[in-house]
């Protein structure tokens, strides 16, 4: 039986002891990921809004660095808003602009929009994304009709369908004069077509996140902790020569997320968390697909 209180006593608070431990490593991200959506080339128009939700994992954040799109393009802007795009379609003041540039036409190949300021998602959070072309007409950006409850799903995030925008003016609630039909310039049940490039920054081991790490990692930590017992010292365990502060400092530096075992266990942990929230077990097949993408041979 693991005793979290013993870890707290041994670890003390972050920053105390002979060797201060880090919350996360110095690198901005530890792992780079690409998220590609399906493309059926159903529509082109001026823009699309959709949401992204991050999963419950022992990470500090997800950092969306680039968004790739195709279409006639022209003047492109990319925006984000906290939690969701819903009920904010015409409220520009609630959005942050991350990108603004003009591009040549690229109907067949995805074009990278490298964000000036990355979009950050904390664990179990969500952001609304708005990709818009100011090019007059109806060929600015390619997007699809909704075919799925989720447009994309991987270990770290889920992308959901949203709405399209038919106006070349960002956030405008008016149909352009050159359109021959009335109503508002928003169409529901649409899906983003393209790619997200993002980075993941994992949390390093510390007593307060020990319980959130994969089972094999926790078992290794406890095996090392046993070297600090009197029995280990009497028995001549070599690790017992290492004082507690130094041992915890070493454990803190281990990149525990590397390797197929850790990735498989993270997938299992995510599945159990979703079941605990009462989500449908039909997600198992999709979670297995996530595992195969992240772990060769899984």
PDB file of C-alpha atoms in Angstrom:
ATOM      1  CA  UNK A   1       0.000   0.000   0.000  1.00  0.00           C
ATOM      2  CA  UNK A   2       1.509   3.310  -1.113  1.00  0.00           C
ATOM      3  CA  UNK A   3       1.619   5.993   1.521  1.00  0.00           C
ATOM      4  CA  UNK A   4       1.447   9.476  -0.038  1.00  0.00           C
ATOM      5  CA  UNK A   5       2.188  11.111   3.317  1.00  0.00           C
ATOM      6  CA  UNK A   6       5.612   9.434   3.406  1.00  0.00           C
ATOM      7  CA  UNK A   7       6.407  10.898   0.016  1.00  0.00           C
ATOM      8  CA  UNK A   8       5.386  14.322   1.231  1.00  0.00           C
ATOM      9  CA  UNK A   9       7.613  14.039   4.285  1.00  0.00           C
ATOM     10  CA  UNK A  10      10.573  12.861   2.238  1.00  0.00           C
ATOM     11  CA  UNK A  11       9.992  15.395  -0.512  1.00  0.00           C
ATOM     12  CA  UNK A  12       9.018  18.384   1.611  1.00  0.00           C
ATOM     13  CA  UNK A  13       7.791  21.366  -0.408  1.00  0.00           C
ATOM     14  CA  UNK A  14       9.204  22.199  -3.829  1.00  0.00           C
ATOM     15  CA  UNK A  15      12.301  24.345  -3.553  1.00  0.00           C
ATOM     16  CA  UNK A  16      13.318  23.120  -0.098  1.00  0.00           C
ATOM     17  CA  UNK A  17      16.149  20.787   0.785  1.00  0.00           C
ATOM     18  CA  UNK A  18      19.748  20.729  -0.403  1.00  0.00           C
ATOM     19  CA  UNK A  19      18.751  20.417  -4.070  1.00  0.00           C
ATOM     20  CA  UNK A  20      15.685  22.260  -5.368  1.00  0.00           C
ATOM     21  CA  UNK A  21      13.586  20.241  -7.799  1.00  0.00           C
ATOM     22  CA  UNK A  22      11.883  21.568 -10.906  1.00  0.00           C
ATOM     23  CA  UNK A  23       8.173  21.479 -11.623  1.00  0.00           C
ATOM     24  CA  UNK A  24       8.829  20.970 -15.336  1.00  0.00           C
ATOM     25  CA  UNK A  25      11.964  20.721 -17.422  1.00  0.00           C
ATOM     26  CA  UNK A  26      13.613  23.756 -18.981  1.00  0.00           C
ATOM     27  CA  UNK A  27      12.477  22.891 -22.516  1.00  0.00           C
ATOM     28  CA  UNK A  28       9.303  24.633 -23.655  1.00  0.00           C
ATOM     29  CA  UNK A  29       7.995  21.302 -24.971  1.00  0.00           C
ATOM     30  CA  UNK A  30       9.178  17.708 -24.652  1.00  0.00           C
ATOM     31  CA  UNK A  31       7.204  16.119 -27.482  1.00  0.00           C
ATOM     32  CA  UNK A  32       5.915  17.425 -30.823  1.00  0.00           C
ATOM     33  CA  UNK A  33       2.669  16.083 -32.273  1.00  0.00           C
ATOM     34  CA  UNK A  34       0.668  16.615 -35.474  1.00  0.00           C
ATOM     35  CA  UNK A  35      -3.117  16.266 -35.570  1.00  0.00           C
ATOM     36  CA  UNK A  36      -4.545  15.733 -39.064  1.00  0.00           C
ATOM     37  CA  UNK A  37      -8.253  15.758 -39.852  1.00  0.00           C
ATOM     38  CA  UNK A  38     -10.042  13.887 -42.619  1.00  0.00           C
ATOM     39  CA  UNK A  39     -10.868  15.801 -45.803  1.00  0.00           C
ATOM     40  CA  UNK A  40     -13.837  15.219 -48.101  1.00  0.00           C
ATOM     41  CA  UNK A  41     -13.620  18.640 -49.782  1.00  0.00           C
ATOM     42  CA  UNK A  42     -17.294  19.324 -49.085  1.00  0.00           C
ATOM     43  CA  UNK A  43     -17.138  23.119 -48.950  1.00  0.00           C
ATOM     44  CA  UNK A  44     -15.059  26.252 -49.276  1.00  0.00           C
ATOM     45  CA  UNK A  45     -15.957  29.594 -47.722  1.00  0.00           C
ATOM     46  CA  UNK A  46     -14.535  32.278 -45.466  1.00  0.00           C
ATOM     47  CA  UNK A  47     -14.003  30.650 -42.100  1.00  0.00           C
ATOM     48  CA  UNK A  48     -14.649  27.953 -39.533  1.00  0.00           C
ATOM     49  CA  UNK A  49     -14.971  27.911 -35.736  1.00  0.00           C
ATOM     50  CA  UNK A  50     -14.454  24.769 -33.637  1.00  0.00           C
ATOM     51  CA  UNK A  51     -13.396  23.679 -30.144  1.00  0.00           C
ATOM     52  CA  UNK A  52     -10.416  21.720 -28.820  1.00  0.00           C
ATOM     53  CA  UNK A  53     -10.450  19.962 -25.431  1.00  0.00           C
ATOM     54  CA  UNK A  54      -7.315  18.692 -23.700  1.00  0.00           C
ATOM     55  CA  UNK A  55      -7.299  15.430 -21.755  1.00  0.00           C
ATOM     56  CA  UNK A  56      -6.475  14.750 -18.102  1.00  0.00           C
ATOM     57  CA  UNK A  57      -2.776  13.894 -18.214  1.00  0.00           C
ATOM     58  CA  UNK A  58       0.261  14.748 -16.029  1.00  0.00           C
ATOM     59  CA  UNK A  59       1.302  17.623 -18.298  1.00  0.00           C
ATOM     60  CA  UNK A  60       1.919  21.299 -17.667  1.00  0.00           C
ATOM     61  CA  UNK A  61       0.356  22.375 -20.947  1.00  0.00           C
ATOM     62  CA  UNK A  62      -0.242  21.752 -24.653  1.00  0.00           C
ATOM     63  CA  UNK A  63       1.130  24.447 -26.937  1.00  0.00           C
ATOM     64  CA  UNK A  64      -0.464  24.787 -30.396  1.00  0.00           C
ATOM     65  CA  UNK A  65       2.286  26.222 -32.576  1.00  0.00           C
ATOM     66  CA  UNK A  66       0.915  26.048 -36.133  1.00  0.00           C
ATOM     67  CA  UNK A  67      -2.379  25.560 -37.944  1.00  0.00           C
ATOM     68  CA  UNK A  68      -2.288  24.249 -41.518  1.00  0.00           C
ATOM     69  CA  UNK A  69      -5.110  24.978 -43.972  1.00  0.00           C
ATOM     70  CA  UNK A  70      -5.803  25.066 -47.695  1.00  0.00           C
ATOM     71  CA  UNK A  71      -8.011  27.052 -50.046  1.00  0.00           C
ATOM     72  CA  UNK A  72      -7.691  30.274 -52.020  1.00  0.00           C
ATOM     73  CA  UNK A  73      -6.529  31.715 -48.657  1.00  0.00           C
ATOM     74  CA  UNK A  74      -5.693  35.435 -49.132  1.00  0.00           C
ATOM     75  CA  UNK A  75      -5.662  37.490 -45.889  1.00  0.00           C
ATOM     76  CA  UNK A  76      -5.825  34.893 -43.104  1.00  0.00           C
ATOM     77  CA  UNK A  77      -6.371  35.475 -39.384  1.00  0.00           C
ATOM     78  CA  UNK A  78      -6.460  32.877 -36.595  1.00  0.00           C
ATOM     79  CA  UNK A  79      -8.083  33.503 -33.222  1.00  0.00           C
ATOM     80  CA  UNK A  80      -8.723  31.710 -29.938  1.00  0.00           C
ATOM     81  CA  UNK A  81     -11.139  32.174 -27.055  1.00  0.00           C
ATOM     82  CA  UNK A  82     -11.365  30.558 -23.632  1.00  0.00           C
ATOM     83  CA  UNK A  83     -13.494  27.412 -23.271  1.00  0.00           C
ATOM     84  CA  UNK A  84     -15.656  27.514 -26.430  1.00  0.00           C
ATOM     85  CA  UNK A  85     -16.573  29.488 -29.530  1.00  0.00           C
ATOM     86  CA  UNK A  86     -20.288  29.038 -28.797  1.00  0.00           C
ATOM     87  CA  UNK A  87     -22.295  32.247 -28.285  1.00  0.00           C
ATOM     88  CA  UNK A  88     -19.189  34.317 -29.151  1.00  0.00           C
ATOM     89  CA  UNK A  89     -19.415  34.353 -32.946  1.00  0.00           C
ATOM     90  CA  UNK A  90     -19.849  38.128 -33.151  1.00  0.00           C
ATOM     91  CA  UNK A  91     -18.025  39.107 -29.937  1.00  0.00           C
ATOM     92  CA  UNK A  92     -14.545  39.915 -31.233  1.00  0.00           C
ATOM     93  CA  UNK A  93     -13.515  41.417 -27.879  1.00  0.00           C
ATOM     94  CA  UNK A  94     -13.638  37.914 -26.353  1.00  0.00           C
ATOM     95  CA  UNK A  95     -11.076  36.555 -28.832  1.00  0.00           C
ATOM     96  CA  UNK A  96      -7.282  36.809 -29.106  1.00  0.00           C
ATOM     97  CA  UNK A  97      -5.669  37.082 -32.536  1.00  0.00           C
ATOM     98  CA  UNK A  98      -2.678  34.732 -32.909  1.00  0.00           C
ATOM     99  CA  UNK A  99      -1.953  35.143 -36.613  1.00  0.00           C
ATOM    100  CA  UNK A 100      -2.437  37.652 -39.439  1.00  0.00           C
ATOM    101  CA  UNK A 101      -0.867  37.325 -42.878  1.00  0.00           C
ATOM    102  CA  UNK A 102      -1.715  37.123 -46.579  1.00  0.00           C
ATOM    103  CA  UNK A 103      -1.130  33.916 -48.544  1.00  0.00           C
ATOM    104  CA  UNK A 104      -1.207  32.783 -52.155  1.00  0.00           C
ATOM    105  CA  UNK A 105      -3.767  30.229 -53.266  1.00  0.00           C
ATOM    106  CA  UNK A 106      -3.126  26.618 -52.224  1.00  0.00           C
ATOM    107  CA  UNK A 107      -6.174  24.494 -52.983  1.00  0.00           C
ATOM    108  CA  UNK A 108      -4.392  21.124 -52.944  1.00  0.00           C
ATOM    109  CA  UNK A 109      -1.534  21.442 -50.431  1.00  0.00           C
ATOM    110  CA  UNK A 110      -1.850  22.446 -46.768  1.00  0.00           C
ATOM    111  CA  UNK A 111      -0.144  25.745 -45.937  1.00  0.00           C
ATOM    112  CA  UNK A 112       1.384  26.294 -42.503  1.00  0.00           C
ATOM    113  CA  UNK A 113       0.227  29.272 -40.442  1.00  0.00           C
ATOM    114  CA  UNK A 114       2.878  29.545 -37.723  1.00  0.00           C
ATOM    115  CA  UNK A 115       1.208  31.361 -34.849  1.00  0.00           C
ATOM    116  CA  UNK A 116       2.806  34.551 -33.554  1.00  0.00           C
ATOM    117  CA  UNK A 117       1.672  33.606 -30.059  1.00  0.00           C
ATOM    118  CA  UNK A 118       1.005  29.895 -29.383  1.00  0.00           C
ATOM    119  CA  UNK A 119      -2.391  28.775 -28.139  1.00  0.00           C
ATOM    120  CA  UNK A 120      -2.008  27.191 -24.693  1.00  0.00           C
ATOM    121  CA  UNK A 121      -4.262  24.482 -23.262  1.00  0.00           C
ATOM    122  CA  UNK A 122      -3.889  23.387 -19.651  1.00  0.00           C
ATOM    123  CA  UNK A 123      -4.915  19.843 -18.665  1.00  0.00           C
ATOM    124  CA  UNK A 124      -8.684  19.294 -18.925  1.00  0.00           C
ATOM    125  CA  UNK A 125      -9.329  22.676 -20.491  1.00  0.00           C
ATOM    126  CA  UNK A 126     -10.745  23.841 -23.816  1.00  0.00           C
ATOM    127  CA  UNK A 127     -10.264  26.595 -26.350  1.00  0.00           C
ATOM    128  CA  UNK A 128     -12.406  27.819 -29.211  1.00  0.00           C
ATOM    129  CA  UNK A 129     -10.486  28.280 -32.486  1.00  0.00           C
ATOM    130  CA  UNK A 130     -11.478  30.553 -35.381  1.00  0.00           C
ATOM    131  CA  UNK A 131      -9.699  30.325 -38.741  1.00  0.00           C
ATOM    132  CA  UNK A 132     -10.784  33.040 -41.197  1.00  0.00           C
ATOM    133  CA  UNK A 133      -9.991  34.269 -44.702  1.00  0.00           C
ATOM    134  CA  UNK A 134     -10.832  37.838 -45.669  1.00  0.00           C
ATOM    135  CA  UNK A 135     -10.853  36.960 -49.374  1.00  0.00           C
ATOM    136  CA  UNK A 136     -14.148  37.998 -51.026  1.00  0.00           C
ATOM    137  CA  UNK A 137     -16.057  35.117 -52.542  1.00  0.00           C
ATOM    138  CA  UNK A 138     -16.643  31.555 -51.403  1.00  0.00           C
ATOM    139  CA  UNK A 139     -13.307  29.751 -51.826  1.00  0.00           C
ATOM    140  CA  UNK A 140     -11.180  31.108 -48.979  1.00  0.00           C
ATOM    141  CA  UNK A 141     -10.876  28.007 -46.762  1.00  0.00           C
ATOM    142  CA  UNK A 142     -11.708  24.324 -47.290  1.00  0.00           C
ATOM    143  CA  UNK A 143     -13.896  22.631 -44.661  1.00  0.00           C
ATOM    144  CA  UNK A 144     -16.283  19.674 -44.400  1.00  0.00           C
ATOM    145  CA  UNK A 145     -19.793  18.754 -43.416  1.00  0.00           C
ATOM    146  CA  UNK A 146     -19.985  17.159 -39.985  1.00  0.00           C
ATOM    147  CA  UNK A 147     -19.553  13.391 -40.212  1.00  0.00           C
ATOM    148  CA  UNK A 148     -18.374  12.621 -36.679  1.00  0.00           C
ATOM    149  CA  UNK A 149     -19.043  13.559 -33.082  1.00  0.00           C
ATOM    150  CA  UNK A 150     -15.297  14.210 -32.892  1.00  0.00           C
ATOM    151  CA  UNK A 151     -13.279  15.563 -35.826  1.00  0.00           C
ATOM    152  CA  UNK A 152      -9.978  14.334 -34.392  1.00  0.00           C
ATOM    153  CA  UNK A 153      -8.921  12.467 -31.269  1.00  0.00           C
ATOM    154  CA  UNK A 154      -5.520  11.508 -29.883  1.00  0.00           C
ATOM    155  CA  UNK A 155      -3.937  10.892 -26.480  1.00  0.00           C
ATOM    156  CA  UNK A 156      -3.678  14.591 -25.706  1.00  0.00           C
ATOM    157  CA  UNK A 157      -6.713  16.327 -27.203  1.00  0.00           C
ATOM    158  CA  UNK A 158     -10.084  16.080 -28.921  1.00  0.00           C
ATOM    159  CA  UNK A 159     -11.264  18.373 -31.728  1.00  0.00           C
ATOM    160  CA  UNK A 160     -15.034  18.764 -32.162  1.00  0.00           C
ATOM    161  CA  UNK A 161     -17.171  20.026 -35.074  1.00  0.00           C
ATOM    162  CA  UNK A 162     -18.254  23.643 -35.194  1.00  0.00           C
ATOM    163  CA  UNK A 163     -19.696  26.210 -37.571  1.00  0.00           C
ATOM    164  CA  UNK A 164     -18.635  27.852 -40.815  1.00  0.00           C
ATOM    165  CA  UNK A 165     -18.604  31.574 -41.573  1.00  0.00           C
ATOM    166  CA  UNK A 166     -19.727  32.943 -44.953  1.00  0.00           C
ATOM    167  CA  UNK A 167     -18.564  36.550 -44.531  1.00  0.00           C
ATOM    168  CA  UNK A 168     -15.107  37.870 -45.500  1.00  0.00           C
ATOM    169  CA  UNK A 169     -15.330  40.244 -42.521  1.00  0.00           C
ATOM    170  CA  UNK A 170     -14.221  38.514 -39.287  1.00  0.00           C
ATOM    171  CA  UNK A 171     -17.040  38.093 -36.738  1.00  0.00           C
ATOM    172  CA  UNK A 172     -19.556  39.826 -39.036  1.00  0.00           C
ATOM    173  CA  UNK A 173     -23.164  38.808 -38.533  1.00  0.00           C
ATOM    174  CA  UNK A 174     -24.220  40.201 -41.921  1.00  0.00           C
ATOM    175  CA  UNK A 175     -24.425  38.268 -45.159  1.00  0.00           C
ATOM    176  CA  UNK A 176     -22.206  39.864 -47.873  1.00  0.00           C
ATOM    177  CA  UNK A 177     -24.038  41.870 -50.545  1.00  0.00           C
ATOM    178  CA  UNK A 178     -22.810  39.598 -53.335  1.00  0.00           C
ATOM    179  CA  UNK A 179     -24.523  36.567 -51.794  1.00  0.00           C
ATOM    180  CA  UNK A 180     -27.880  35.760 -53.386  1.00  0.00           C
ATOM    181  CA  UNK A 181     -29.551  34.272 -50.336  1.00  0.00           C
ATOM    182  CA  UNK A 182     -30.601  35.810 -47.057  1.00  0.00           C
ATOM    183  CA  UNK A 183     -30.173  34.872 -43.419  1.00  0.00           C
ATOM    184  CA  UNK A 184     -27.139  34.933 -41.195  1.00  0.00           C
ATOM    185  CA  UNK A 185     -23.655  34.029 -42.432  1.00  0.00           C
ATOM    186  CA  UNK A 186     -23.200  31.021 -40.113  1.00  0.00           C
ATOM    187  CA  UNK A 187     -23.718  27.354 -40.920  1.00  0.00           C
ATOM    188  CA  UNK A 188     -23.797  24.664 -38.173  1.00  0.00           C
ATOM    189  CA  UNK A 189     -22.455  21.099 -38.286  1.00  0.00           C
ATOM    190  CA  UNK A 190     -19.187  21.837 -40.071  1.00  0.00           C
ATOM    191  CA  UNK A 191     -15.707  20.370 -39.491  1.00  0.00           C
ATOM    192  CA  UNK A 192     -12.241  21.885 -39.732  1.00  0.00           C
ATOM    193  CA  UNK A 193     -10.048  20.479 -42.514  1.00  0.00           C
ATOM    194  CA  UNK A 194      -6.293  20.699 -42.004  1.00  0.00           C
ATOM    195  CA  UNK A 195      -3.637  20.052 -39.420  1.00  0.00           C
ATOM    196  CA  UNK A 196      -2.574  21.246 -35.983  1.00  0.00           C
ATOM    197  CA  UNK A 197       1.086  21.137 -34.953  1.00  0.00           C
ATOM    198  CA  UNK A 198       1.498  21.232 -31.184  1.00  0.00           C
ATOM    199  CA  UNK A 199       3.944  20.503 -28.432  1.00  0.00           C
ATOM    200  CA  UNK A 200       3.448  18.811 -25.058  1.00  0.00           C
ATOM    201  CA  UNK A 201       5.267  19.763 -21.866  1.00  0.00           C
ATOM    202  CA  UNK A 202       5.170  16.968 -19.305  1.00  0.00           C
ATOM    203  CA  UNK A 203       5.335  17.443 -15.563  1.00  0.00           C
ATOM    204  CA  UNK A 204       8.431  16.088 -13.871  1.00  0.00           C
ATOM    205  CA  UNK A 205       8.121  13.749 -10.895  1.00  0.00           C
ATOM    206  CA  UNK A 206       7.404  15.386  -7.553  1.00  0.00           C
ATOM    207  CA  UNK A 207       5.578  14.020  -4.495  1.00  0.00           C
ATOM    208  CA  UNK A 208       2.392  15.947  -5.307  1.00  0.00           C
ATOM    209  CA  UNK A 209       2.027  14.418  -8.793  1.00  0.00           C
ATOM    210  CA  UNK A 210       3.287  10.921  -7.911  1.00  0.00           C
ATOM    211  CA  UNK A 211      -0.246   9.486  -7.801  1.00  0.00           C
ATOM    212  CA  UNK A 212      -0.992  10.843 -11.303  1.00  0.00           C
ATOM    213  CA  UNK A 213       1.898   9.060 -13.028  1.00  0.00           C
ATOM    214  CA  UNK A 214       1.749   5.650 -14.785  1.00  0.00           C
ATOM    215  CA  UNK A 215       1.920   2.548 -12.535  1.00  0.00           C
ATOM    216  CA  UNK A 216       5.358   1.435 -13.712  1.00  0.00           C
ATOM    217  CA  UNK A 217       6.811   4.868 -12.994  1.00  0.00           C
ATOM    218  CA  UNK A 218       5.278   4.899  -9.504  1.00  0.00           C
ATOM    219  CA  UNK A 219       6.617   1.401  -8.821  1.00  0.00           C
ATOM    220  CA  UNK A 220      10.137   2.442  -9.849  1.00  0.00           C
ATOM    221  CA  UNK A 221       9.989   5.476  -7.562  1.00  0.00           C
ATOM    222  CA  UNK A 222       8.913   3.338  -4.607  1.00  0.00           C
ATOM    223  CA  UNK A 223      11.659   0.808  -5.308  1.00  0.00           C
ATOM    224  CA  UNK A 224      14.194   3.632  -5.128  1.00  0.00           C
ATOM    225  CA  UNK A 225      12.578   5.006  -1.967  1.00  0.00           C
ATOM    226  CA  UNK A 226      13.099   1.655  -0.250  1.00  0.00           C
ATOM    227  CA  UNK A 227      16.835   2.269  -0.476  1.00  0.00           C
ATOM    228  CA  UNK A 228      16.401   4.915   2.213  1.00  0.00           C
ATOM    229  CA  UNK A 229      15.108   2.440   4.808  1.00  0.00           C
ATOM    230  CA  UNK A 230      17.204   1.083   7.690  1.00  0.00           C
ATOM    231  CA  UNK A 231      16.818  -2.440   6.328  1.00  0.00           C
ATOM    232  CA  UNK A 232      18.355  -1.368   3.005  1.00  0.00           C
ATOM    233  CA  UNK A 233      21.290   0.301   4.759  1.00  0.00           C
ATOM    234  CA  UNK A 234      21.976  -2.754   6.921  1.00  0.00           C
ATOM    235  CA  UNK A 235      21.721  -4.994   3.878  1.00  0.00           C
ATOM    236  CA  UNK A 236      24.309  -2.941   2.022  1.00  0.00           C
ATOM    237  CA  UNK A 237      22.064  -1.564  -0.732  1.00  0.00           C
ATOM    238  CA  UNK A 238      24.336   0.678  -2.874  1.00  0.00           C
ATOM    239  CA  UNK A 239      21.544   3.247  -3.326  1.00  0.00           C
ATOM    240  CA  UNK A 240      21.380   3.697   0.448  1.00  0.00           C
ATOM    241  CA  UNK A 241      24.633   5.664   0.183  1.00  0.00           C
ATOM    242  CA  UNK A 242      22.674   8.357  -1.669  1.00  0.00           C
ATOM    243  CA  UNK A 243      20.996  10.823   0.688  1.00  0.00           C
ATOM    244  CA  UNK A 244      17.264  11.487   0.312  1.00  0.00           C
ATOM    245  CA  UNK A 245      17.616  14.982  -1.211  1.00  0.00           C
ATOM    246  CA  UNK A 246      19.972  13.733  -3.903  1.00  0.00           C
ATOM    247  CA  UNK A 247      17.790  10.699  -4.654  1.00  0.00           C
ATOM    248  CA  UNK A 248      14.664  12.839  -5.072  1.00  0.00           C
ATOM    249  CA  UNK A 249      16.626  15.259  -7.256  1.00  0.00           C
ATOM    250  CA  UNK A 250      17.670  12.377  -9.538  1.00  0.00           C
ATOM    251  CA  UNK A 251      14.118  11.010  -9.773  1.00  0.00           C
ATOM    252  CA  UNK A 252      12.884  14.496 -10.624  1.00  0.00           C
ATOM    253  CA  UNK A 253      15.159  14.560 -13.700  1.00  0.00           C
ATOM    254  CA  UNK A 254      13.942  11.259 -15.177  1.00  0.00           C
ATOM    255  CA  UNK A 255      11.972  11.606 -18.446  1.00  0.00           C
ATOM    256  CA  UNK A 256       9.403   9.085 -17.295  1.00  0.00           C
ATOM    257  CA  UNK A 257       7.112   9.615 -20.317  1.00  0.00           C
ATOM    258  CA  UNK A 258       9.631   8.076 -22.734  1.00  0.00           C
ATOM    259  CA  UNK A 259       9.108   4.488 -23.869  1.00  0.00           C
ATOM    260  CA  UNK A 260       6.270   2.303 -25.068  1.00  0.00           C
ATOM    261  CA  UNK A 261       5.282   1.080 -21.584  1.00  0.00           C
ATOM    262  CA  UNK A 262       4.622   4.593 -20.285  1.00  0.00           C
ATOM    263  CA  UNK A 263       2.583   5.494 -23.364  1.00  0.00           C
ATOM    264  CA  UNK A 264       0.448   2.361 -23.123  1.00  0.00           C
ATOM    265  CA  UNK A 265      -0.193   2.992 -19.441  1.00  0.00           C
ATOM    266  CA  UNK A 266      -1.152   6.615 -20.149  1.00  0.00           C
ATOM    267  CA  UNK A 267      -3.746   5.396 -22.649  1.00  0.00           C
ATOM    268  CA  UNK A 268      -5.123   2.973 -20.025  1.00  0.00           C
ATOM    269  CA  UNK A 269      -5.215   5.724 -17.387  1.00  0.00           C
ATOM    270  CA  UNK A 270      -7.107   8.018 -19.750  1.00  0.00           C
ATOM    271  CA  UNK A 271      -9.616   5.267 -20.539  1.00  0.00           C
ATOM    272  CA  UNK A 272     -10.219   4.606 -16.828  1.00  0.00           C
ATOM    273  CA  UNK A 273     -10.642   8.326 -16.138  1.00  0.00           C
ATOM    274  CA  UNK A 274     -13.298   8.610 -18.851  1.00  0.00           C
ATOM    275  CA  UNK A 275     -15.130   5.556 -17.572  1.00  0.00           C
ATOM    276  CA  UNK A 276     -15.075   7.112 -14.107  1.00  0.00           C
ATOM    277  CA  UNK A 277     -16.886  10.112 -15.564  1.00  0.00           C
ATOM    278  CA  UNK A 278     -19.508   7.822 -17.088  1.00  0.00           C
ATOM    279  CA  UNK A 279     -18.435   8.276 -20.697  1.00  0.00           C
ATOM    280  CA  UNK A 280     -19.407   5.611 -23.229  1.00  0.00           C
ATOM    281  CA  UNK A 281     -17.239   2.491 -23.358  1.00  0.00           C
ATOM    282  CA  UNK A 282     -17.536   2.634 -27.151  1.00  0.00           C
ATOM    283  CA  UNK A 283     -14.545   4.992 -26.924  1.00  0.00           C
ATOM    284  CA  UNK A 284     -12.326   1.939 -26.322  1.00  0.00           C
ATOM    285  CA  UNK A 285     -11.800   1.353 -30.037  1.00  0.00           C
ATOM    286  CA  UNK A 286     -10.774   4.981 -30.533  1.00  0.00           C
ATOM    287  CA  UNK A 287      -8.468   4.858 -27.509  1.00  0.00           C
ATOM    288  CA  UNK A 288      -6.820   1.741 -28.964  1.00  0.00           C
ATOM    289  CA  UNK A 289      -6.330   3.675 -32.184  1.00  0.00           C
ATOM    290  CA  UNK A 290      -4.648   6.453 -30.178  1.00  0.00           C
ATOM    291  CA  UNK A 291      -2.348   3.868 -28.628  1.00  0.00           C
ATOM    292  CA  UNK A 292      -1.393   2.473 -32.019  1.00  0.00           C
ATOM    293  CA  UNK A 293      -0.532   5.947 -33.275  1.00  0.00           C
ATOM    294  CA  UNK A 294       1.685   6.664 -30.289  1.00  0.00           C
ATOM    295  CA  UNK A 295       3.165   3.225 -29.661  1.00  0.00           C
ATOM    296  CA  UNK A 296       4.422   1.143 -32.598  1.00  0.00           C
ATOM    297  CA  UNK A 297       3.035  -2.362 -32.412  1.00  0.00           C
ATOM    298  CA  UNK A 298       0.431  -1.537 -29.759  1.00  0.00           C
TER     299      UNK A 298
END
